Amino acid sequence: MLAGGALANGVLALLALLLWGLWPQAEGVWWMAAGLNGLLCFVNLVPFASRIGKFTLRSDGAQILRLLRRDSLGLPAPLQIRITQELGGLWEAIGDTVALGAFLRMGALAWMEIGVIDQAEELCAQAEALPNSQPADRALRDLVRGLIASEAGKLETSAQALKEAE
């Protein structure tokens, strides 16, 4: 829930106003709490982004706007590729094959998104070589393999993989 922070601040502002009515001796405290939480609620919904080093920090409003424009909060393909490349060794070193497989598949989809099918197929093959016994993991494997095969024009392979994913 992207509006959770703003919603919480709005509820706290209303609660402070209610408490002011119940306990008028602490009027200054309740007005300050209501004002601060009301301001935070409003500011949190204003769409803005701030760049801190290589990281972009977005307000809830900016994330909601991004979701409405792109229909997704997913990472841009180049960033997803970079994360897969930089953190793949970590997941391998700690033996987290589930995370490694998931991020290899996301990296494969990112390569597919920018049109580099050979690299997408390579990452998909690396993910398939990992041990995986969970039904959801196998379904994800088949789905990604089917999408990449479809993009590569291998329609029979794609149809078979998508059927297996069902």
Coordinates of C-alpha atoms in Angstrom, one line a residue:
M1 CA 0.0 0.0 0.0
L2 CA 1.8 3.1 -1.3
A3 CA -0.4 5.6 0.6
G4 CA 0.1 3.9 3.9
G5 CA 2.4 6.5 5.3
A6 CA 0.2 9.4 4.3
L7 CA -2.9 7.5 5.6
A8 CA -1.2 6.9 8.9
N9 CA -0.3 10.6 9.2
G10 CA -3.8 11.6 8.4
V11 CA -5.3 9.2 11.0
L12 CA -2.8 10.6 13.6
A13 CA -3.8 14.2 12.8
L14 CA -7.4 13.3 13.3
L15 CA -6.6 11.5 16.5
A16 CA -4.7 14.5 17.8
L17 CA -7.8 16.7 17.1
L18 CA -10.0 14.2 18.9
L19 CA -7.7 14.1 21.9
W20 CA -7.6 17.9 22.0
G21 CA -11.4 17.8 22.5
L22 CA -11.1 15.2 25.2
W23 CA -8.1 16.7 27.0
P24 CA -8.1 20.5 26.4
Q25 CA -5.4 21.2 29.0
A26 CA -2.8 19.9 26.6
E27 CA -4.1 22.1 23.7
G28 CA -0.6 23.0 22.5
V29 CA 0.6 19.4 22.2
W30 CA -2.5 18.3 20.3
W31 CA -2.4 21.2 17.9
M32 CA 1.3 20.6 17.2
A33 CA 0.7 16.8 16.7
A34 CA -2.3 17.5 14.5
G35 CA -0.4 20.2 12.5
L36 CA 2.7 18.1 12.0
N37 CA 0.9 14.9 11.0
G38 CA -1.4 16.9 8.7
L39 CA 1.6 18.5 7.1
L40 CA 3.4 15.2 6.7
C41 CA 0.3 13.6 5.2
F42 CA 0.1 16.4 2.6
V43 CA 3.9 16.5 1.8
N44 CA 4.0 12.7 1.5
L45 CA 1.4 12.8 -1.3
V46 CA 3.1 15.5 -3.2
P47 CA 5.0 13.8 -6.0
F48 CA 8.7 14.6 -5.8
A49 CA 12.0 12.7 -6.2
S50 CA 15.4 13.5 -4.8
R51 CA 18.7 12.0 -6.0
I52 CA 21.1 11.0 -3.3
G53 CA 24.3 9.7 -4.9
K54 CA 23.2 7.0 -7.3
F55 CA 19.9 6.4 -5.5
T56 CA 16.7 8.2 -6.2
L57 CA 14.4 8.6 -3.3
R58 CA 10.7 9.1 -4.2
S59 CA 7.8 10.3 -2.1
D60 CA 4.7 8.1 -1.8
G61 CA 3.0 10.5 -4.2
A62 CA 5.8 10.1 -6.8
Q63 CA 5.6 6.3 -6.5
I64 CA 1.8 6.4 -6.9
L65 CA 2.1 8.6 -10.0
R66 CA 4.8 6.3 -11.4
L67 CA 2.5 3.3 -10.8
L68 CA -0.3 5.0 -12.6
R69 CA 1.9 6.0 -15.6
R70 CA 3.8 2.7 -16.0
D71 CA 1.4 0.2 -14.5
S72 CA 4.4 -1.2 -12.6
L73 CA 6.8 -0.3 -9.9
G74 CA 9.4 -2.6 -11.4
L75 CA 12.9 -1.5 -11.8
P76 CA 14.1 -0.1 -15.2
A77 CA 15.8 -2.8 -17.2
P78 CA 19.4 -1.4 -16.9
L79 CA 19.1 -1.2 -13.1
Q80 CA 17.7 -4.8 -12.9
I81 CA 20.6 -6.1 -15.0
R82 CA 23.1 -4.3 -12.8
I83 CA 21.6 -5.6 -9.6
T84 CA 21.7 -9.1 -11.0
Q85 CA 25.3 -8.8 -12.1
E86 CA 26.5 -7.2 -8.8
L87 CA 24.5 -9.4 -6.3
G88 CA 24.6 -12.7 -8.1
G89 CA 28.0 -13.6 -6.5
L90 CA 26.6 -12.8 -3.1
W91 CA 23.6 -15.1 -3.4
E92 CA 25.9 -17.8 -4.8
A93 CA 28.4 -17.4 -2.0
I94 CA 25.7 -17.7 0.7
G95 CA 24.0 -20.6 -1.0
D96 CA 20.7 -18.8 -1.6
T97 CA 19.7 -20.5 -4.8
V98 CA 16.1 -19.4 -4.6
A99 CA 17.1 -15.7 -4.6
L100 CA 19.8 -16.3 -7.2
G101 CA 17.3 -18.1 -9.5
A102 CA 14.7 -15.4 -9.1
F103 CA 17.1 -12.5 -9.8
L104 CA 18.7 -14.4 -12.8
R105 CA 15.2 -14.7 -14.3
M106 CA 14.4 -11.0 -13.6
G107 CA 17.8 -10.2 -15.2
A108 CA 16.8 -12.4 -18.2
L109 CA 13.5 -10.5 -18.6
A110 CA 15.4 -7.2 -18.4
W111 CA 17.8 -8.2 -21.2
M112 CA 14.7 -9.4 -23.2
E113 CA 13.1 -6.0 -22.6
I114 CA 16.0 -4.2 -24.2
G115 CA 16.2 -6.6 -27.0
V116 CA 19.4 -8.6 -26.2
I117 CA 17.9 -12.1 -26.5
D118 CA 21.2 -14.0 -26.4
Q119 CA 22.0 -12.7 -23.0
A120 CA 18.4 -13.3 -21.8
E121 CA 18.7 -16.9 -22.9
E122 CA 22.1 -17.3 -21.2
L123 CA 20.7 -16.0 -17.8
C124 CA 17.6 -18.2 -18.2
A125 CA 19.9 -21.2 -18.7
Q126 CA 21.9 -20.3 -15.6
A127 CA 18.7 -20.1 -13.6
E128 CA 17.5 -23.4 -15.0
A129 CA 20.8 -25.1 -13.9
L130 CA 20.1 -24.3 -10.3
P131 CA 18.4 -26.9 -8.1
N132 CA 14.8 -26.0 -7.7
S133 CA 12.1 -28.2 -6.2
Q134 CA 9.3 -25.7 -5.5
P135 CA 6.3 -25.8 -7.8
A136 CA 6.1 -22.0 -8.0
D137 CA 9.8 -21.8 -8.9
R138 CA 9.4 -24.3 -11.7
A139 CA 6.3 -22.4 -13.0
L140 CA 8.3 -19.2 -12.9
R141 CA 11.2 -20.9 -14.7
D142 CA 8.8 -22.2 -17.5
L143 CA 7.0 -18.8 -17.8
V144 CA 10.3 -16.9 -18.2
R145 CA 11.6 -19.4 -20.7
G146 CA 8.4 -19.2 -22.7
L147 CA 8.4 -15.4 -22.8
I148 CA 12.0 -15.3 -23.9
A149 CA 11.5 -18.0 -26.5
S150 CA 8.4 -16.1 -27.8
E151 CA 10.5 -12.9 -28.1
A152 CA 13.2 -14.9 -30.0
G153 CA 10.6 -16.1 -32.4
K154 CA 10.8 -19.7 -31.2
L155 CA 7.0 -20.2 -31.0
E156 CA 6.9 -24.0 -30.6
T157 CA 9.4 -23.8 -27.7
S158 CA 7.5 -20.9 -26.2
A159 CA 4.1 -22.7 -26.4
Q160 CA 5.6 -25.8 -24.8
A161 CA 7.2 -23.8 -22.0
L162 CA 4.0 -21.8 -21.3
K163 CA 2.0 -25.0 -21.3
E164 CA 4.4 -26.5 -18.7
A165 CA 4.1 -23.3 -16.6
E166 CA 0.3 -23.8 -16.3

